[in-house]
Every structure is written in C-alpha cells, then in structure tokens.
mmCIF file of C-alpha atoms in Angstrom:
data_model
loop_
_atom_site.group_PDB
_atom_site.id
_atom_site.type_symbol
_atom_site.label_atom_id
_atom_site.label_comp_id
_atom_site.label_asym_id
_atom_site.label_seq_id
_atom_site.Cartn_x
_atom_site.Cartn_y
_atom_site.Cartn_z
ATOM 1 C CA ARG A 9 138.826 228.936 303.864
ATOM 2 C CA SER A 10 139.493 228.919 307.431
ATOM 3 C CA ARG A 11 137.843 225.060 307.779
ATOM 4 C CA LEU A 12 140.609 223.991 305.103
ATOM 5 C CA LEU A 13 143.414 224.954 306.232
ATOM 6 C CA ASP A 14 142.519 223.741 310.047
ATOM 7 C CA ILE A 15 141.601 220.821 308.418
ATOM 8 C CA LEU A 16 145.352 220.813 306.572
ATOM 9 C CA GLY A 17 146.924 221.640 309.697
ATOM 10 C CA VAL A 18 147.959 225.069 308.676
ATOM 11 C CA LYS A 19 149.283 226.605 312.123
ATOM 12 C CA TYR A 20 151.079 229.499 311.117
ATOM 13 C CA PHE A 21 149.523 232.926 308.620
ATOM 14 C CA ILE A 22 151.966 235.425 307.691
ATOM 15 C CA TYR A 23 150.387 238.766 307.049
ATOM 16 C CA LYS A 24 151.123 242.633 306.155
ATOM 17 C CA ARG A 25 150.783 244.351 309.008
ATOM 18 C CA SER A 26 148.544 246.447 307.446
ATOM 19 C CA GLN A 27 145.971 243.793 306.305
ATOM 20 C CA VAL A 28 144.943 242.930 309.889
ATOM 21 C CA LYS A 29 144.212 245.539 312.129
ATOM 22 C CA ASN A 30 143.599 244.383 316.039
ATOM 23 C CA ALA A 31 145.766 240.971 315.430
ATOM 24 C CA LYS A 32 145.259 238.190 318.184
ATOM 25 C CA ASN A 33 147.759 235.107 318.760
ATOM 26 C CA ILE A 34 150.415 236.937 316.963
ATOM 27 C CA VAL A 35 153.529 235.479 317.626
ATOM 28 C CA TRP A 36 156.036 237.200 315.858
ATOM 29 C CA GLN A 37 155.955 241.258 313.539
ATOM 30 C CA ASP A 38 158.068 243.618 312.603
ATOM 31 C CA LYS A 39 157.563 246.958 311.568
ATOM 32 C CA SER A 40 155.953 245.363 307.636
ATOM 33 C CA TRP A 41 154.772 241.724 309.036
ATOM 34 C CA GLN A 42 153.460 239.586 311.405
ATOM 35 C CA ILE A 43 152.833 236.175 312.139
ATOM 36 C CA ILE A 44 149.443 234.733 313.411
ATOM 37 C CA GLU A 45 149.314 231.480 315.240
ATOM 38 C CA ASN A 46 146.009 229.410 314.210
ATOM 39 C CA LYS A 47 144.832 228.232 317.569
ATOM 40 C CA SER A 48 142.055 225.967 315.963
ATOM 41 C CA VAL A 49 144.025 223.686 313.572
ATOM 42 C CA LEU A 50 144.093 220.205 313.979
ATOM 43 C CA PRO A 51 147.042 218.211 314.808
ATOM 44 C CA ARG A 52 148.931 215.959 312.517
ATOM 45 C CA VAL A 53 148.124 213.617 314.706
ATOM 46 C CA TYR A 54 144.507 212.957 316.507
ATOM 47 C CA SER A 55 141.755 210.407 317.156
ATOM 48 C CA VAL A 56 138.467 210.909 316.988
ATOM 49 C CA ASN A 57 135.330 208.133 318.385
ATOM 50 C CA ASN A 58 132.466 209.205 315.845
ATOM 51 C CA PHE A 59 132.194 208.862 313.117
ATOM 52 C CA GLU A 60 129.678 209.052 309.602
ATOM 53 C CA ILE A 61 129.734 206.735 306.512
ATOM 54 C CA VAL A 62 129.443 208.467 303.311
ATOM 55 C CA LYS A 63 130.308 207.774 299.426
ATOM 56 C CA ASP A 64 129.943 210.061 297.729
ATOM 57 C CA ASN A 65 132.827 212.621 296.947
ATOM 58 C CA ASN A 66 130.675 215.749 296.989
ATOM 59 C CA LYS A 67 128.639 215.121 300.279
ATOM 60 C CA ILE A 68 131.842 214.001 301.954
ATOM 61 C CA LEU A 69 133.167 217.895 300.634
ATOM 62 C CA GLU A 70 129.901 219.160 301.691
ATOM 63 C CA LYS A 71 129.522 217.543 304.977
ATOM 64 C CA LEU A 72 133.158 218.257 305.840
ATOM 65 C CA PHE A 73 132.504 221.985 305.345
ATOM 66 C CA SER A 74 129.227 222.313 307.017
ATOM 67 C CA PRO A 75 129.317 224.601 310.116
ATOM 68 C CA SER A 76 127.899 221.412 312.078
ATOM 69 C CA PHE A 77 130.944 219.001 311.420
ATOM 70 C CA ASN A 78 133.521 219.322 314.271
ATOM 71 C CA PRO A 79 136.211 217.328 312.800
ATOM 72 C CA LYS A 80 138.151 217.788 315.921
ATOM 73 C CA LYS A 81 135.272 214.960 316.799
ATOM 74 C CA ASN A 82 134.121 213.284 314.408
ATOM 75 C CA LEU A 83 135.410 211.612 310.904
ATOM 76 C CA ILE A 84 133.976 211.018 307.303
ATOM 77 C CA LEU A 85 134.801 207.680 306.358
ATOM 78 C CA GLU A 86 133.890 205.754 303.220
ATOM 79 C CA GLU A 87 133.139 202.846 304.903
ATOM 80 C CA LYS A 88 132.554 201.141 308.644
ATOM 81 C CA PRO A 89 135.798 200.273 310.290
ATOM 82 C CA LYS A 90 135.479 196.896 311.968
ATOM 83 C CA ILE A 91 136.098 198.305 316.002
ATOM 84 C CA SER A 92 133.291 199.321 317.693
ATOM 85 C CA LEU A 93 134.391 203.351 319.005
ATOM 86 C CA SER A 94 134.233 204.208 322.029
ATOM 87 C CA GLN A 95 131.466 207.186 323.302
ATOM 88 C CA ASN A 96 133.218 208.522 325.887
ATOM 89 C CA ASP A 97 135.739 212.024 325.418
ATOM 90 C CA ASN A 98 138.798 210.486 326.638
ATOM 91 C CA ASN A 99 141.558 211.049 323.959
ATOM 92 C CA PRO A 100 144.656 208.605 324.076
ATOM 93 C CA ASN A 101 148.004 210.421 324.406
ATOM 94 C CA LEU A 102 149.243 209.965 320.755
ATOM 95 C CA PHE A 103 153.287 210.913 320.323
ATOM 96 C CA ILE A 104 154.389 211.281 316.714
ATOM 97 C CA GLU A 105 158.120 209.493 317.354
ATOM 98 C CA LYS A 106 159.545 209.744 314.224
ATOM 99 C CA TYR A 107 158.147 211.384 310.643
ATOM 100 C CA GLY A 108 159.759 210.758 307.490
ATOM 101 C CA GLU A 109 158.846 210.787 303.678
ATOM 102 C CA GLN A 110 158.476 206.474 303.574
ATOM 103 C CA GLU A 111 157.926 206.219 307.094
ATOM 104 C CA VAL A 112 156.117 207.168 310.441
ATOM 105 C CA LEU A 113 155.824 206.165 313.708
ATOM 106 C CA ILE A 114 153.458 207.192 316.908
ATOM 107 C CA LYS A 115 153.117 205.798 320.090
ATOM 108 C CA THR A 116 149.886 205.615 321.844
ATOM 109 C CA ASN A 117 147.880 205.054 325.055
ATOM 110 C CA SER A 118 144.393 205.107 325.051
ATOM 111 C CA ASP A 119 141.459 203.212 327.758
ATOM 112 C CA SER A 120 139.173 203.174 324.922
ATOM 113 C CA ASN A 121 139.026 202.627 320.953
ATOM 114 C CA HIS A 122 139.276 205.152 318.607
ATOM 115 C CA MET A 123 140.006 205.914 314.943
ATOM 116 C CA LEU A 124 143.586 207.519 314.728
ATOM 117 C CA VAL A 125 143.728 210.109 311.830
ATOM 118 C CA ILE A 126 146.814 211.217 310.286
ATOM 119 C CA SER A 127 146.740 214.404 307.799
ATOM 120 C CA ASP A 128 148.370 213.099 305.413
ATOM 121 C CA ASN A 129 147.026 212.052 302.282
ATOM 122 C CA PHE A 130 145.350 209.287 301.206
ATOM 123 C CA TYR A 131 147.389 207.138 298.578
ATOM 124 C CA PRO A 132 148.486 203.853 297.375
ATOM 125 C CA GLY A 133 151.427 202.183 298.570
ATOM 126 C CA TRP A 134 150.576 203.460 302.124
ATOM 127 C CA LYS A 135 150.362 200.443 304.470
ATOM 128 C CA ALA A 136 149.423 201.008 308.429
ATOM 129 C CA PHE A 137 150.454 198.253 311.222
ATOM 130 C CA VAL A 138 149.551 198.278 315.001
ATOM 131 C CA ASP A 139 152.239 196.384 316.915
ATOM 132 C CA GLY A 140 153.691 195.020 313.939
ATOM 133 C CA LYS A 141 150.487 193.821 312.037
ATOM 134 C CA GLU A 142 149.125 194.924 309.129
ATOM 135 C CA THR A 143 145.587 197.094 309.352
ATOM 136 C CA LYS A 144 143.346 198.114 306.996
ATOM 137 C CA ILE A 145 144.035 202.529 305.770
ATOM 138 C CA TYR A 146 140.895 204.110 305.552
ATOM 139 C CA ARG A 147 140.082 207.109 303.769
ATOM 140 C CA ALA A 148 139.188 209.575 306.084
ATOM 141 C CA ASN A 149 137.943 213.149 305.683
ATOM 142 C CA TYR A 150 137.937 212.955 301.990
ATOM 143 C CA THR A 151 141.677 212.995 301.304
ATOM 144 C CA PHE A 152 143.411 211.934 304.650
ATOM 145 C CA ARG A 153 144.419 208.416 306.300
ATOM 146 C CA ALA A 154 142.943 206.704 309.329
ATOM 147 C CA VAL A 155 143.172 203.261 311.027
ATOM 148 C CA GLU A 156 141.461 201.649 314.136
ATOM 149 C CA LEU A 157 143.070 201.940 317.051
ATOM 150 C CA PRO A 158 142.182 199.701 319.976
ATOM 151 C CA ALA A 159 142.750 200.512 323.689
ATOM 152 C CA GLY A 160 146.025 200.249 325.332
ATOM 153 C CA LYS A 161 149.552 201.216 324.426
ATOM 154 C CA HIS A 162 150.203 200.341 320.597
ATOM 155 C CA ILE A 163 153.242 201.359 318.060
ATOM 156 C CA VAL A 164 151.628 202.484 314.994
ATOM 157 C CA ARG A 165 153.546 201.948 311.985
ATOM 158 C CA PHE A 166 152.845 204.145 308.155
ATOM 159 C CA SER A 167 155.109 202.728 305.705
ATOM 160 C CA TYR A 168 155.256 203.519 302.431
ATOM 161 C CA GLU A 169 155.446 200.671 299.759
ATOM 162 C CA PRO A 170 154.346 200.711 296.577
ATOM 163 C CA ASP A 171 154.364 198.157 294.305
ATOM 164 C CA SER A 172 155.720 200.347 291.671
ATOM 165 C CA PHE A 173 158.993 199.813 293.588
ATOM 166 C CA LYS A 174 158.596 196.014 293.699
ATOM 167 C CA ILE A 175 157.975 195.808 290.466
ATOM 168 C CA GLY A 176 160.947 197.764 289.347
ATOM 169 C CA LEU A 177 163.366 196.095 291.876
ATOM 170 C CA ALA A 178 161.953 192.828 290.244
ATOM 171 C CA ILE A 179 162.607 194.136 286.877
ATOM 172 C CA SER A 180 165.916 195.449 287.749
ATOM 173 C CA ILE A 181 167.119 191.962 289.281
ATOM 174 C CA VAL A 182 166.070 189.778 286.030
ATOM 175 C CA SER A 183 167.875 192.610 284.007
ATOM 176 C CA THR A 184 171.056 192.169 285.729
ATOM 177 C CA ILE A 185 170.908 188.280 285.776
ATOM 178 C CA THR A 186 170.342 188.078 282.252
ATOM 179 C CA TYR A 187 173.146 190.891 281.020
ATOM 180 C CA ILE A 188 175.438 188.357 283.213
ATOM 181 C CA ILE A 189 174.221 185.419 281.523
ATOM 182 C CA ILE A 190 174.560 186.822 278.026
ATOM 183 C CA ALA A 191 178.413 188.541 278.925
ATOM 184 C CA ILE A 192 179.388 184.798 280.256
ATOM 185 C CA ASN A 193 177.856 183.123 276.886
ATOM 186 C CA MET A 194 179.722 185.777 274.998
ATOM 187 C CA LYS A 195 182.709 185.506 276.357
ATOM 188 C CA ARG A 196 182.657 181.507 276.173
ATOM 189 C CA LEU A 197 181.899 181.786 272.190
ATOM 190 C CA ASN A 198 184.736 184.541 271.952
ATOM 191 C CA LYS A 199 187.065 181.998 273.862
ATOM 192 C CA LYS A 200 185.602 179.028 271.530
ATOM 193 C CA ASN A 201 186.386 181.020 268.210
ATOM 194 C CA ASN A 202 189.766 181.808 269.339
ATOM 195 C CA ASP A 203 190.575 178.451 270.150
#
C-alpha cells in the first residue's frame, strides 16, 4: 500500500492520534488529529535514466510492486525509447512553470539524456512537445506519462488536445453553416411567395 501511495504522489496522511503511536514527520496536530508527511513520495515530475521493457500489464504491476524495484531510479516502459540514456546519476533540474487541467509546462536543464516522468495518467488526447516540437509520450509505470529528455535546456509542454474536441468543433461549424444556408433560403422563398 505504501508503494502505491508513493508512486501516486500522496505527500500527506491524516490520522487520528489514537491510530498512530510515536509518529515521525508530523507537520500538524491537535488533540484528535495529526498530519504526517510522506518522505518517500515521488514528485509530480521527475527523471530517470534506467528502464525495463515489460509489455504484459500483470507483469508490469508485479514488477512495479516488487521490493527490488526502485521507482525513483527505474522506469517500466512498454517499448524502447529512441534516445540513448546516460548511465550517470546526475538528475536534471526540473521546474513546473505551469500546471493546469489541459496544459503543463516544465523547464528542464540536464547534462545528459533522461526520461522525464510526470505522474499524471496516460490518456488518449495528450500530446507532448519539447521546445515546440511534438514528441512521443510513452506509457510509464503502468499508468503515467514519460517523454525523452535530451541533454541541455528545454521547455517540455504537455497539452490535452483530444480528437473528440476537434470532431465536435467541426460538427458545430458545419451545423452552423447549414443552418445559415437554410435560413437564407427560407427567407428568399418567403419573399418570393409574398411577391
């Protein structure tokens, strides 16, 4: 259970004081309740330079919850990235500049190639861009998103652009144009019949 909460980014736990004795990392408490900080939580955005390819969902989950798997240093992907990853442990500087429902902007600075992981759900309609150029989103650790992060300074943007929105917009435009054409023709017919 704690591995799942770490991976999902749960940073704080709320307990009744009677439930936890001699708690560590207390950030707030009163007579009945206490809030404890989870020190092993993964950040919203992080990078790794080691990965394993596992294609079966059950095996991914098995590996992910294995005590030997370290999600801070390793990543489970379903396909091999095109970028060759550095084997040094120098983590890049990552800064979330904007975090919204439909767009996430991350500034990065790295000495070497890494995989950037965002602990948001892998879901159709999301697109990723590195310095304005679209890049592939990999399904990582069963349910998260990852992109290749080359060495250097970059701006990584995740944008939610579902096809359903584009299809709906196209249908709305066609419907509006059709309505206008019908309304104009009806007005002409009425004018013709009145003459």
